[in-house]
PDB file of C-alpha atoms in Angstrom:
ATOM      1  CA  ILE V   1      46.417  95.324 155.010  1.00 60.00           C
ATOM      2  CA  LEU V   2      46.762  95.270 151.512  1.00 77.00           C
ATOM      3  CA  GLY V   3      46.757  92.461 150.159  1.00 92.00           C
ATOM      4  CA  TYR V   4      46.998  90.236 146.003  1.00 94.00           C
ATOM      5  CA  ARG V   5      46.724  87.264 144.741  1.00 94.00           C
ATOM      6  CA  ASP V   6      48.191  86.309 141.385  1.00 93.00           C
ATOM      7  CA  HIS V   7      46.720  83.664 139.043  1.00 93.00           C
ATOM      8  CA  TYR V   8      48.975  82.509 136.044  1.00 92.00           C
ATOM      9  CA  LEU V   9      47.701  80.716 133.120  1.00 94.00           C
ATOM     10  CA  VAL V  10      50.181  77.983 131.213  1.00 94.00           C
ATOM     11  CA  ASP V  11      50.741  76.263 128.365  1.00 92.00           C
ATOM     12  CA  GLY V  12      50.833  72.812 129.383  1.00 86.00           C
ATOM     13  CA  GLY V  13      53.887  71.330 126.928  1.00 82.00           C
ATOM     14  CA  LYS V  14      57.194  71.250 128.461  1.00 84.00           C
ATOM     15  CA  SER V  15      58.206  74.788 127.734  1.00 88.00           C
ATOM     16  CA  ARG V  16      55.752  75.495 130.448  1.00 90.00           C
ATOM     17  CA  ILE V  17      55.305  78.667 128.463  1.00 94.00           C
ATOM     18  CA  ILE V  18      52.945  81.786 130.492  1.00 95.00           C
ATOM     19  CA  LEU V  19      49.998  82.655 128.701  1.00 95.00           C
ATOM     20  CA  SER V  20      48.308  84.777 131.039  1.00 95.00           C
ATOM     21  CA  ALA V  21      48.692  86.618 134.058  1.00 94.00           C
ATOM     22  CA  LEU V  22      46.339  88.688 135.742  1.00 95.00           C
ATOM     23  CA  VAL V  23      46.815  90.217 139.699  1.00 95.00           C
ATOM     24  CA  THR V  24      42.783  90.968 141.602  1.00 95.00           C
ATOM     25  CA  PRO V  25      42.763  91.798 145.153  1.00 95.00           C
ATOM     26  CA  ALA V  26      42.910  88.749 147.674  1.00 94.00           C
ATOM     27  CA  SER V  27      38.956  88.757 148.025  1.00 94.00           C
ATOM     28  CA  ILE V  28      39.000  86.723 144.416  1.00 94.00           C
ATOM     29  CA  MET V  29      39.848  82.979 145.391  1.00 93.00           C
ATOM     30  CA  ASP V  30      42.591  81.350 142.780  1.00 89.00           C
ATOM     31  CA  ASN V  31      39.959  79.017 140.965  1.00 93.00           C
ATOM     32  CA  THR V  32      37.048  82.350 140.114  1.00 95.00           C
ATOM     33  CA  PRO V  33      39.016  83.785 137.335  1.00 96.00           C
ATOM     34  CA  ILE V  34      40.299  80.459 134.908  1.00 96.00           C
ATOM     35  CA  LEU V  35      37.321  81.119 132.592  1.00 97.00           C
ATOM     36  CA  ASP V  36      37.748  84.362 132.173  1.00 96.00           C
ATOM     37  CA  LEU V  37      41.792  83.314 131.445  1.00 96.00           C
ATOM     38  CA  ILE V  38      40.714  81.118 128.800  1.00 97.00           C
ATOM     39  CA  ASP V  39      37.855  82.634 127.300  1.00 97.00           C
ATOM     40  CA  TRP V  40      41.417  85.683 126.907  1.00 96.00           C
ATOM     41  CA  VAL V  41      43.531  83.499 126.119  1.00 95.00           C
ATOM     42  CA  ARG V  42      41.929  82.144 123.430  1.00 96.00           C
ATOM     43  CA  SER V  43      41.303  85.213 121.638  1.00 97.00           C
ATOM     44  CA  ARG V  44      44.445  86.762 121.953  1.00 95.00           C
ATOM     45  CA  TRP V  45      46.376  83.624 121.453  1.00 94.00           C
ATOM     46  CA  LYS V  46      44.037  82.210 118.649  1.00 95.00           C
ATOM     47  CA  LEU V  47      44.289  79.016 120.754  1.00 93.00           C
ATOM     48  CA  LYS V  48      42.317  75.606 121.269  1.00 94.00           C
ATOM     49  CA  PRO V  49      42.798  74.117 124.169  1.00 94.00           C
ATOM     50  CA  ARG V  50      40.914  70.504 124.374  1.00 95.00           C
ATOM     51  CA  LEU V  51      42.302  70.346 128.077  1.00 94.00           C
ATOM     52  CA  ALA V  52      43.219  71.888 130.794  1.00 96.00           C
ATOM     53  CA  VAL V  53      44.467  70.797 134.487  1.00 95.00           C
ATOM     54  CA  GLY V  54      43.653  71.899 138.161  1.00 92.00           C
ATOM     55  CA  ASP V  55      44.495  70.963 141.644  1.00 91.00           C
ATOM     56  CA  ALA V  56      40.891  70.442 143.778  1.00 89.00           C
ATOM     57  CA  LYS V  57      40.217  74.232 143.793  1.00 91.00           C
ATOM     58  CA  TYR V  58      39.247  74.810 141.018  1.00 94.00           C
ATOM     59  CA  GLY V  59      36.805  71.262 140.723  1.00 94.00           C
ATOM     60  CA  THR V  60      33.658  73.893 140.927  1.00 94.00           C
ATOM     61  CA  VAL V  61      30.253  73.076 139.405  1.00 94.00           C
ATOM     62  CA  PRO V  62      31.352  76.267 137.074  1.00 95.00           C
ATOM     63  CA  ASN V  63      34.238  75.934 136.083  1.00 96.00           C
ATOM     64  CA  ILE V  64      33.442  71.822 135.502  1.00 96.00           C
ATOM     65  CA  VAL V  65      30.752  73.956 132.925  1.00 97.00           C
ATOM     66  CA  GLY V  66      32.696  76.352 132.382  1.00 98.00           C
ATOM     67  CA  LEU V  67      35.097  74.467 130.736  1.00 98.00           C
ATOM     68  CA  GLU V  68      33.117  71.303 129.271  1.00 97.00           C
ATOM     69  CA  GLU V  69      30.794  74.069 127.339  1.00 98.00           C
ATOM     70  CA  ARG V  70      33.745  75.800 125.769  1.00 98.00           C
ATOM     71  CA  GLY V  71      34.597  72.417 124.481  1.00 97.00           C
ATOM     72  CA  ILE V  72      37.498  71.802 126.303  1.00 98.00           C
ATOM     73  CA  LYS V  73      37.708  68.964 129.016  1.00 97.00           C
ATOM     74  CA  ALA V  74      37.698  69.320 132.512  1.00 97.00           C
ATOM     75  CA  TYR V  75      40.866  67.613 133.985  1.00 97.00           C
ATOM     76  CA  GLN V  76      40.188  68.683 138.298  1.00 93.00           C
ATOM     77  CA  PRO V  77      39.783  66.828 140.631  1.00 90.00           C
ATOM     78  CA  ALA V  78      36.238  67.726 142.585  1.00 83.00           C
ATOM     79  CA  SER V  79      36.160  68.188 146.221  1.00 76.00           C
ATOM     80  CA  ASP V  80      34.338  64.784 147.905  1.00 74.00           C
ATOM     81  CA  PHE V  81      31.861  65.846 150.481  1.00 72.00           C
ATOM     82  CA  SER V  82      30.778  61.987 151.536  1.00 69.00           C
ATOM     83  CA  LYS V  83      33.751  61.894 154.097  1.00 73.00           C
ATOM     84  CA  ARG V  84      32.070  65.229 155.864  1.00 80.00           C
ATOM     85  CA  THR V  85      28.738  62.450 156.382  1.00 87.00           C
ATOM     86  CA  LYS V  86      28.953  58.961 158.269  1.00 92.00           C
ATOM     87  CA  TYR V  87      26.100  57.795 156.332  1.00 95.00           C
ATOM     88  CA  TYR V  88      26.097  56.872 152.971  1.00 95.00           C
ATOM     89  CA  SER V  89      27.692  58.482 149.944  1.00 93.00           C
ATOM     90  CA  ALA V  90      25.154  59.785 147.377  1.00 94.00           C
ATOM     91  CA  LYS V  91      26.950  58.072 144.956  1.00 92.00           C
ATOM     92  CA  LEU V  92      26.458  54.705 146.136  1.00 95.00           C
ATOM     93  CA  PHE V  93      22.771  55.724 145.390  1.00 97.00           C
ATOM     94  CA  ARG V  94      21.793  54.433 141.166  1.00 97.00           C
ATOM     95  CA  TYR V  95      20.259  57.284 139.315  1.00 98.00           C
ATOM     96  CA  ASP V  96      17.526  55.590 137.352  1.00 98.00           C
ATOM     97  CA  ALA V  97      17.456  58.473 133.905  1.00 97.00           C
ATOM     98  CA  GLU V  98      14.342  56.900 131.835  1.00 98.00           C
ATOM     99  CA  LYS V  99      12.535  57.472 135.794  1.00 98.00           C
ATOM    100  CA  ASP V 100      14.661  60.073 136.927  1.00 98.00           C
ATOM    101  CA  GLN V 101      14.740  59.115 140.209  1.00 98.00           C
ATOM    102  CA  TYR V 102      16.927  57.308 142.469  1.00 98.00           C
ATOM    103  CA  VAL V 103      17.048  53.603 144.120  1.00 98.00           C
ATOM    104  CA  CYS V 104      18.476  53.617 147.129  1.00 97.00           C
ATOM    105  CA  PRO V 105      21.195  50.277 148.411  1.00 95.00           C
ATOM    106  CA  HIS V 106      18.218  48.493 149.882  1.00 95.00           C
ATOM    107  CA  ASN V 107      16.603  49.162 147.122  1.00 96.00           C
ATOM    108  CA  GLN V 108      13.650  52.015 148.146  1.00 97.00           C
ATOM    109  CA  ILE V 109      13.018  54.677 145.286  1.00 98.00           C
ATOM    110  CA  LEU V 110      14.473  58.060 146.146  1.00 98.00           C
ATOM    111  CA  PRO V 111      11.452  59.886 143.435  1.00 98.00           C
ATOM    112  CA  LEU V 112      11.637  64.025 142.662  1.00 98.00           C
ATOM    113  CA  HIS V 113      10.446  65.915 144.719  1.00 98.00           C
ATOM    114  CA  SER V 114      11.830  69.950 143.820  1.00 98.00           C
ATOM    115  CA  ARG V 115      13.804  71.705 141.977  1.00 98.00           C
ATOM    116  CA  ARG V 116      15.935  74.419 143.340  1.00 98.00           C
ATOM    117  CA  SER V 117      17.001  77.260 140.545  1.00 97.00           C
ATOM    118  CA  THR V 118      19.044  79.982 143.094  1.00 97.00           C
ATOM    119  CA  GLU V 119      20.614  76.558 143.797  1.00 97.00           C
ATOM    120  CA  GLN V 120      20.961  74.914 140.598  1.00 97.00           C
ATOM    121  CA  VAL V 121      19.952  71.174 141.880  1.00 97.00           C
ATOM    122  CA  ILE V 122      17.031  68.623 141.448  1.00 98.00           C
ATOM    123  CA  LEU V 123      16.411  67.284 145.277  1.00 98.00           C
ATOM    124  CA  TYR V 124      14.695  63.642 144.967  1.00 98.00           C
ATOM    125  CA  ARG V 125      13.798  62.318 148.522  1.00 98.00           C
ATOM    126  CA  ALA V 126      12.754  59.502 149.811  1.00 98.00           C
ATOM    127  CA  LYS V 127       8.832  58.882 152.045  1.00 97.00           C
ATOM    128  CA  ALA V 128      10.580  59.336 155.661  1.00 97.00           C
ATOM    129  CA  SER V 129       8.327  56.569 156.497  1.00 97.00           C
ATOM    130  CA  VAL V 130      10.094  53.974 154.110  1.00 96.00           C
ATOM    131  CA  CYS V 131      12.739  54.939 155.499  1.00 97.00           C
ATOM    132  CA  ASN V 132      12.706  55.839 159.295  1.00 96.00           C
ATOM    133  CA  GLY V 133      11.376  51.371 159.008  1.00 96.00           C
ATOM    134  CA  CYS V 134      14.550  51.331 157.051  1.00 96.00           C
ATOM    135  CA  PRO V 135      16.989  48.936 158.872  1.00 95.00           C
ATOM    136  CA  LEU V 136      19.657  50.454 157.336  1.00 95.00           C
ATOM    137  CA  LYS V 137      18.956  53.908 158.527  1.00 96.00           C
ATOM    138  CA  THR V 138      20.969  54.596 161.201  1.00 96.00           C
ATOM    139  CA  GLU V 139      24.140  54.675 158.347  1.00 95.00           C
ATOM    140  CA  CYS V 140      21.934  56.900 155.589  1.00 96.00           C
ATOM    141  CA  THR V 141      20.049  59.267 156.702  1.00 96.00           C
ATOM    142  CA  GLY V 142      19.673  60.869 160.499  1.00 95.00           C
ATOM    143  CA  SER V 143      16.437  62.957 158.972  1.00 95.00           C
ATOM    144  CA  LYS V 144      12.993  61.978 160.460  1.00 95.00           C
ATOM    145  CA  SER V 145      11.033  63.788 156.897  1.00 95.00           C
ATOM    146  CA  GLY V 146      13.242  60.719 154.812  1.00 96.00           C
ATOM    147  CA  ARG V 147      17.432  60.469 152.667  1.00 97.00           C
ATOM    148  CA  HIS V 148      17.965  62.683 150.078  1.00 96.00           C
ATOM    149  CA  ILE V 149      20.369  63.638 147.074  1.00 97.00           C
ATOM    150  CA  PHE V 150      20.764  66.540 145.939  1.00 96.00           C
ATOM    151  CA  ARG V 151      21.238  66.287 141.859  1.00 97.00           C
ATOM    152  CA  SER V 152      23.274  69.033 139.818  1.00 96.00           C
ATOM    153  CA  PHE V 153      21.329  70.840 136.892  1.00 98.00           C
ATOM    154  CA  PHE V 154      24.673  70.077 134.987  1.00 97.00           C
ATOM    155  CA  GLN V 155      25.435  66.122 136.397  1.00 97.00           C
ATOM    156  CA  GLU V 156      25.790  65.434 132.754  1.00 96.00           C
ATOM    157  CA  TYR V 157      28.490  67.549 132.488  1.00 96.00           C
ATOM    158  CA  LEU V 158      29.790  66.609 135.614  1.00 95.00           C
ATOM    159  CA  ASP V 159      30.107  62.881 134.514  1.00 95.00           C
ATOM    160  CA  LYS V 160      32.022  63.421 131.671  1.00 96.00           C
ATOM    161  CA  ALA V 161      34.650  65.037 133.986  1.00 96.00           C
ATOM    162  CA  GLU V 162      34.369  61.499 136.382  1.00 95.00           C
ATOM    163  CA  ALA V 163      34.908  59.817 134.263  1.00 96.00           C
ATOM    164  CA  TYR V 164      38.375  61.422 132.188  1.00 97.00           C
ATOM    165  CA  ARG V 165      38.970  60.820 136.098  1.00 95.00           C
ATOM    166  CA  GLN V 166      38.719  57.495 135.805  1.00 94.00           C
ATOM    167  CA  THR V 167      41.780  57.132 132.564  1.00 96.00           C
ATOM    168  CA  GLU V 168      45.421  56.839 132.428  1.00 96.00           C
ATOM    169  CA  VAL V 169      45.733  60.468 130.166  1.00 94.00           C
ATOM    170  CA  TYR V 170      44.154  61.886 133.732  1.00 95.00           C
ATOM    171  CA  GLN V 171      46.647  60.588 135.776  1.00 93.00           C
ATOM    172  CA  LYS V 172      49.354  61.393 133.414  1.00 90.00           C
ATOM    173  CA  ALA V 173      48.253  65.454 133.137  1.00 88.00           C
TER     174      ALA V 173
END
């Protein structure tokens, strides 16, 4: 069975004009061609979009980073994976940029542990002895090696997109 997907880029004005359309094999996910479509529209129609609106499936790290690098505000919600686990969300941990480390809700340090280039994340991990002796461990982690937090290489862009989500303009869009 053959399957196809259609992808559209639509002007956000009142007319909702379709600026570009693309048909791909069904194996190409909806969120994949967005940057190519935007580049084509910018080149073909000489447009300079200020923002791009999409639902959560478009809020991937590559899309947010790609849009921001092009000077386009990424008005797309990111998937919230914190609800997939019973443990504390990474959002409860404070990032200390000056020391490049995280601080847990119980004020313990998660220092930089390693950089994972293939995954484009930085791993911060608390000492196992600290976590295993913590009274909040059962709420924080099930790991015997200590709580860990992943930080994207592109966290600045992701934080920017998160800040947009808190604005009235984003809500309207």
